[in-house]
Tab-separated table of C-alpha atoms in Angstrom:
chain	number	residue	atom	x	y	z
A	1	UNK	CA	-17.985	70.640	38.237
A	2	UNK	CA	-18.164	67.766	38.908
A	3	UNK	CA	-19.309	66.313	35.332
A	4	UNK	CA	-15.924	67.860	34.421
A	5	UNK	CA	-14.199	66.446	36.911
A	6	UNK	CA	-16.338	62.042	36.052
A	7	UNK	CA	-14.429	63.369	32.454
A	8	UNK	CA	-11.118	63.262	33.981
A	9	UNK	CA	-11.122	60.630	35.678
A	10	UNK	CA	-13.053	58.768	33.204
A	11	UNK	CA	-10.034	60.604	30.148
A	12	UNK	CA	-7.562	58.978	33.126
A	13	UNK	CA	-8.402	54.742	33.128
A	14	UNK	CA	-8.874	55.150	28.856
A	15	UNK	CA	-4.806	56.527	29.512
A	16	UNK	CA	-3.882	54.317	31.530
A	17	UNK	CA	-6.075	50.725	30.121
A	18	UNK	CA	-4.473	52.293	26.376
A	19	UNK	CA	-0.961	51.418	27.971
A	20	UNK	CA	-1.032	48.533	29.338
A	21	UNK	CA	-2.469	47.583	26.304
A	22	UNK	CA	0.292	49.040	24.510
A	23	UNK	CA	2.820	47.402	26.854
A	24	UNK	CA	1.030	43.877	26.836
A	25	UNK	CA	1.425	43.644	23.101
A	26	UNK	CA	5.233	44.992	23.786
A	27	UNK	CA	6.180	42.000	25.701
A	28	UNK	CA	3.993	39.556	23.384
A	29	UNK	CA	6.275	40.603	20.057
A	30	UNK	CA	8.928	40.719	22.176
A	31	UNK	CA	7.988	36.966	23.075
A	32	UNK	CA	7.009	36.206	19.046
A	33	UNK	CA	10.502	36.914	17.985
A	34	UNK	CA	12.559	35.916	21.241
A	35	UNK	CA	10.718	32.370	20.088
A	36	UNK	CA	11.109	32.448	16.363
A	37	UNK	CA	15.216	33.319	17.637
A	38	UNK	CA	14.894	30.563	19.171
A	39	UNK	CA	13.677	28.413	16.384
A	40	UNK	CA	15.893	29.840	14.189
A	41	UNK	CA	19.095	29.163	16.369
A	42	UNK	CA	18.158	26.336	16.648
A	43	UNK	CA	18.223	24.800	13.369
A	44	UNK	CA	20.699	25.984	11.029
A	45	UNK	CA	19.840	27.051	7.576
A	46	UNK	CA	20.395	23.466	4.893
A	47	UNK	CA	23.192	22.608	2.648
A	48	UNK	CA	22.336	22.801	-0.853
A	49	UNK	CA	22.206	19.814	-2.935
A	50	UNK	CA	25.865	21.008	-4.456
A	51	UNK	CA	26.953	21.796	-0.436
A	52	UNK	CA	25.696	17.520	0.128
A	53	UNK	CA	27.629	15.958	-2.461
A	54	UNK	CA	30.788	18.011	-2.064
A	55	UNK	CA	30.767	16.633	1.487
A	56	UNK	CA	32.510	13.476	2.682
A	57	UNK	CA	30.626	10.523	2.347
A	58	UNK	CA	30.058	7.799	4.847
A	59	UNK	CA	30.856	3.873	4.465
A	60	UNK	CA	26.767	2.825	4.407
A	61	UNK	CA	27.267	-1.214	4.324
A	62	UNK	CA	24.279	-3.017	3.144
A	63	UNK	CA	24.063	-6.445	3.668
A	64	UNK	CA	20.860	-9.728	2.973
A	65	UNK	CA	21.509	-12.955	3.644
A	66	UNK	CA	23.005	-13.587	7.117
A	67	UNK	CA	23.717	-17.900	6.242
A	68	UNK	CA	25.190	-20.801	5.793
A	69	UNK	CA	24.565	-22.727	2.535
A	70	UNK	CA	25.408	-20.161	0.065
A	71	UNK	CA	27.163	-18.880	-2.510
A	72	UNK	CA	26.236	-15.530	-4.079
A	73	UNK	CA	27.507	-11.506	-4.300
A	74	UNK	CA	24.294	-10.958	-1.672
A	75	UNK	CA	25.378	-13.839	0.947
A	76	UNK	CA	27.798	-14.234	4.215
A	77	UNK	CA	27.560	-16.535	6.505
A	78	UNK	CA	27.412	-15.888	9.969
A	79	UNK	CA	31.023	-16.237	11.389
A	80	UNK	CA	31.826	-13.878	9.004
A	81	UNK	CA	29.191	-11.071	9.706
A	82	UNK	CA	30.304	-11.409	13.353
A	83	UNK	CA	34.017	-10.963	12.066
A	84	UNK	CA	33.428	-7.959	10.234
A	85	UNK	CA	31.408	-6.683	12.750
A	86	UNK	CA	34.985	-7.130	15.662
A	87	UNK	CA	37.263	-6.402	12.940
A	88	UNK	CA	34.797	-2.312	12.781
A	89	UNK	CA	34.268	-2.140	16.727
A	90	UNK	CA	38.216	-2.815	17.421
A	91	UNK	CA	38.886	-0.458	14.853
A	92	UNK	CA	37.713	2.516	16.277
A	93	UNK	CA	34.333	2.892	14.404
A	94	UNK	CA	31.185	4.354	15.142
A	95	UNK	CA	28.181	3.309	13.980
A	96	UNK	CA	25.121	6.458	12.908
A	97	UNK	CA	21.485	6.145	12.850
A	98	UNK	CA	19.939	7.467	8.866
A	99	UNK	CA	18.861	10.113	11.389
A	100	UNK	CA	22.824	11.228	12.318
A	101	UNK	CA	23.450	11.316	8.637
A	102	UNK	CA	20.422	13.222	7.711
A	103	UNK	CA	21.680	16.625	9.504
A	104	UNK	CA	25.210	15.343	8.792
A	105	UNK	CA	24.243	16.114	5.229
A	106	UNK	CA	21.442	18.596	5.482
A	107	UNK	CA	23.016	20.995	8.477
A	108	UNK	CA	25.575	20.558	9.109
A	109	UNK	CA	25.082	18.634	12.070
A	110	UNK	CA	28.564	16.569	13.711
A	111	UNK	CA	28.707	13.238	13.189
A	112	UNK	CA	31.510	10.597	15.935
A	113	UNK	CA	34.780	9.714	15.448
A	114	UNK	CA	34.788	7.246	12.107
A	115	UNK	CA	31.262	7.147	11.506
A	116	UNK	CA	29.610	4.008	9.395
A	117	UNK	CA	25.781	2.590	8.907
A	118	UNK	CA	25.047	-0.950	8.327
A	119	UNK	CA	22.000	-1.463	6.751
A	120	UNK	CA	19.995	-3.977	6.046
A	121	UNK	CA	17.461	-5.184	2.673
A	122	UNK	CA	14.916	-7.732	2.868
A	123	UNK	CA	13.175	-8.657	6.243
A	124	UNK	CA	15.086	-12.024	6.863
A	125	UNK	CA	14.003	-13.828	9.563
A	126	UNK	CA	17.958	-13.745	10.776
A	127	UNK	CA	17.936	-10.432	10.835
A	128	UNK	CA	16.320	-10.216	14.234
A	129	UNK	CA	18.222	-14.053	14.803
A	130	UNK	CA	22.212	-13.043	14.126
A	131	UNK	CA	22.240	-9.533	12.777
A	132	UNK	CA	20.501	-7.603	15.945
A	133	UNK	CA	22.463	-9.083	18.848
A	134	UNK	CA	25.938	-8.959	16.819
A	135	UNK	CA	25.321	-5.591	16.370
A	136	UNK	CA	24.138	-5.370	20.581
A	137	UNK	CA	27.017	-6.724	21.587
A	138	UNK	CA	29.245	-3.578	20.234
A	139	UNK	CA	26.128	-1.087	21.011
A	140	UNK	CA	25.863	-0.856	17.481
A	141	UNK	CA	22.324	-0.953	15.709
A	142	UNK	CA	21.647	-0.472	12.000
A	143	UNK	CA	19.077	0.169	9.304
A	144	UNK	CA	15.836	-2.245	8.931
A	145	UNK	CA	14.177	-1.576	5.779
A	146	UNK	CA	11.032	-3.723	4.896
A	147	UNK	CA	9.802	-5.640	1.915
A	148	UNK	CA	6.682	-5.873	3.438
A	149	UNK	CA	4.903	-7.823	0.940
A	150	UNK	CA	6.834	-10.334	3.840
A	151	UNK	CA	4.925	-9.484	6.047
A	152	UNK	CA	4.735	-13.001	9.439
A	153	UNK	CA	6.517	-15.214	5.830
A	154	UNK	CA	8.338	-17.962	6.985
A	155	UNK	CA	12.093	-16.669	6.477
A	156	UNK	CA	10.904	-13.593	7.449
A	157	UNK	CA	10.196	-11.006	9.990
A	158	UNK	CA	6.583	-10.670	11.763
A	159	UNK	CA	5.142	-7.661	12.351
A	160	UNK	CA	5.467	-8.196	15.524
A	161	UNK	CA	9.510	-8.925	15.143
A	162	UNK	CA	9.243	-5.557	13.573
A	163	UNK	CA	8.375	-3.752	16.174
A	164	UNK	CA	10.568	-5.425	18.686
A	165	UNK	CA	13.430	-4.170	16.755
A	166	UNK	CA	11.886	-0.724	16.161
A	167	UNK	CA	12.497	-0.808	19.752
A	168	UNK	CA	15.807	-1.561	20.074
A	169	UNK	CA	16.567	0.804	19.091
A	170	UNK	CA	16.695	0.423	15.095
A	171	UNK	CA	16.017	2.306	12.564
A	172	UNK	CA	13.021	0.893	10.791
A	173	UNK	CA	12.655	2.183	6.404
A	174	UNK	CA	11.445	0.847	3.648
A	175	UNK	CA	12.003	-1.427	0.896
A	176	UNK	CA	8.681	-1.518	-1.416
A	177	UNK	CA	5.752	-3.489	-1.043
A	178	UNK	CA	6.723	-5.951	-3.225
A	179	UNK	CA	10.044	-4.655	-4.691
A	180	UNK	CA	9.290	-4.077	-8.016
A	181	UNK	CA	12.127	-1.310	-8.986
A	182	UNK	CA	11.488	2.445	-8.637
A	183	UNK	CA	12.259	3.192	-12.058
A	184	UNK	CA	8.343	1.709	-13.482
A	185	UNK	CA	6.458	2.964	-10.982
A	186	UNK	CA	4.477	4.971	-13.483
A	187	UNK	CA	1.606	6.516	-12.197
A	188	UNK	CA	-0.224	6.494	-9.396
A	189	UNK	CA	-2.049	3.447	-8.856
A	190	UNK	CA	1.879	1.910	-8.878
A	191	UNK	CA	3.594	5.187	-6.181
A	192	UNK	CA	-0.029	3.691	-3.846
A	193	UNK	CA	0.658	-0.023	-4.290
A	194	UNK	CA	4.808	0.627	-3.132
A	195	UNK	CA	5.776	3.258	-1.425
A	196	UNK	CA	2.008	5.314	-0.079
A	197	UNK	CA	0.441	2.212	1.579
A	198	UNK	CA	3.230	0.638	2.581
A	199	UNK	CA	4.737	2.451	3.949
A	200	UNK	CA	1.434	4.396	6.605
A	201	UNK	CA	1.006	0.493	7.895
A	202	UNK	CA	4.919	0.340	8.823
A	203	UNK	CA	3.849	3.357	10.187
A	204	UNK	CA	1.390	1.969	12.013
A	205	UNK	CA	3.380	-1.355	13.322
A	206	UNK	CA	6.399	0.489	15.056
A	207	UNK	CA	4.153	3.487	15.748
A	208	UNK	CA	6.867	5.849	14.490
A	209	UNK	CA	7.006	8.163	11.000
A	210	UNK	CA	9.161	5.630	8.323
A	211	UNK	CA	11.675	8.215	6.886
A	212	UNK	CA	13.736	6.046	5.601
A	213	UNK	CA	14.153	4.190	1.646
A	214	UNK	CA	16.023	1.581	-0.038
A	215	UNK	CA	15.240	1.266	-3.823
A	216	UNK	CA	14.613	-2.156	-5.014
A	217	UNK	CA	17.705	-3.196	-6.739
A	218	UNK	CA	19.545	-0.480	-5.182
A	219	UNK	CA	18.120	1.627	-8.888
A	220	UNK	CA	16.883	4.115	-9.633
A	221	UNK	CA	16.013	7.129	-11.474
A	222	UNK	CA	16.151	11.066	-11.033
A	223	UNK	CA	11.847	11.297	-11.713
A	224	UNK	CA	11.842	8.103	-8.656
A	225	UNK	CA	13.814	10.851	-6.803
A	226	UNK	CA	12.445	13.876	-7.318
A	227	UNK	CA	8.644	11.772	-6.130
A	228	UNK	CA	10.575	10.320	-3.053
A	229	UNK	CA	11.467	13.504	-2.108
A	230	UNK	CA	8.248	13.961	-0.842
A	231	UNK	CA	7.855	10.274	0.979
A	232	UNK	CA	10.900	10.462	2.843
A	233	UNK	CA	14.208	12.517	4.337
A	234	UNK	CA	17.105	10.251	2.463
A	235	UNK	CA	16.413	7.320	0.357
A	236	UNK	CA	19.276	4.786	-0.704
A	237	UNK	CA	21.239	3.812	-4.114
A	238	UNK	CA	24.206	1.288	-3.962
A	239	UNK	CA	27.157	2.366	-5.810
A	240	UNK	CA	25.595	3.675	-8.402
A	241	UNK	CA	26.378	8.421	-9.430
A	242	UNK	CA	24.146	9.998	-7.090
A	243	UNK	CA	21.352	12.769	-9.149
A	244	UNK	CA	22.842	16.153	-8.875
A	245	UNK	CA	19.606	16.937	-7.399
A	246	UNK	CA	18.389	14.871	-4.846
A	247	UNK	CA	21.607	14.148	-3.446
A	248	UNK	CA	19.383	13.168	-0.010
A	249	UNK	CA	16.982	11.111	-2.398
A	250	UNK	CA	20.440	8.644	-3.669
A	251	UNK	CA	23.360	8.184	-1.141
A	252	UNK	CA	25.052	5.075	-1.695
A	253	UNK	CA	25.210	1.734	0.111
A	254	UNK	CA	27.864	0.020	-0.843
A	255	UNK	CA	26.554	-4.046	-0.917
A	256	UNK	CA	28.284	-7.509	1.656
A	257	UNK	CA	29.309	-10.176	0.147
A	258	UNK	CA	31.321	-13.104	1.781
A	259	UNK	CA	35.218	-11.909	2.726
A	260	UNK	CA	37.494	-11.014	5.206
A	261	UNK	CA	37.001	-8.063	7.178
A	262	UNK	CA	40.637	-7.091	6.232
A	263	UNK	CA	38.752	-6.856	3.139
A	264	UNK	CA	36.300	-4.936	4.037
A	265	UNK	CA	37.845	-2.373	5.625
A	266	UNK	CA	39.688	-1.060	2.427
A	267	UNK	CA	36.387	-1.796	0.715
A	268	UNK	CA	34.854	0.578	2.672
A	269	UNK	CA	38.115	3.340	2.100
A	270	UNK	CA	38.619	2.759	-2.210
A	271	UNK	CA	33.651	2.600	-2.112
A	272	UNK	CA	33.613	6.125	0.028
A	273	UNK	CA	35.744	9.482	-0.893
């Protein structure tokens, strides 16, 4: 009788443990399912290339030199530059950064009214001395694309200044090591020299990922866009045709020359559909 009672007690304990394990397993499964549902709800499915190409373009301006004494398509005077920003602010435009543009193109995330982006190529010293302070007067922020061969050279930003720009809320992107066009990156050695190693160094300088690229001279081809998709969320061209397969790697920008603020607004309206 004693042995039978002991057997019954052992059986009851065993069944209780099995039920508890099932209950815990069920709770874990529910928790895992809820986590998956939350992640799914937070990140909508990405757009296809065709859907991205069909979205309205956001005006993106590209500045290079902001200085006196030059007369070329890549330069504006400090006074003209300031007048451009004043006109944009007075006209109700809101600056966005590449993070927001990526989420708009890829996931249909909303943007503020009258969005535009302002970008700067080549790491010039006037970008921190003139461009950024003028932007910040209007609560604008910009994207600055760094040609890394210029670090600490006369007339260009130092590594400390580049890091400071990132801390002030501007986006820091890569513009190659020494401005060789991406269409000439024909082997792994060139990709390492112009993209992979400069990207690592720039990330060390600013202490955050570098997710954006501007093509030297705005020149690209399909092969370059395909490879850059492995390294960057967005890549920026100039006003050439976008790639039908990699539209995120061929986002258009317009170079801003010396022009009146009124003409700038007309150019923005005419160049971006």
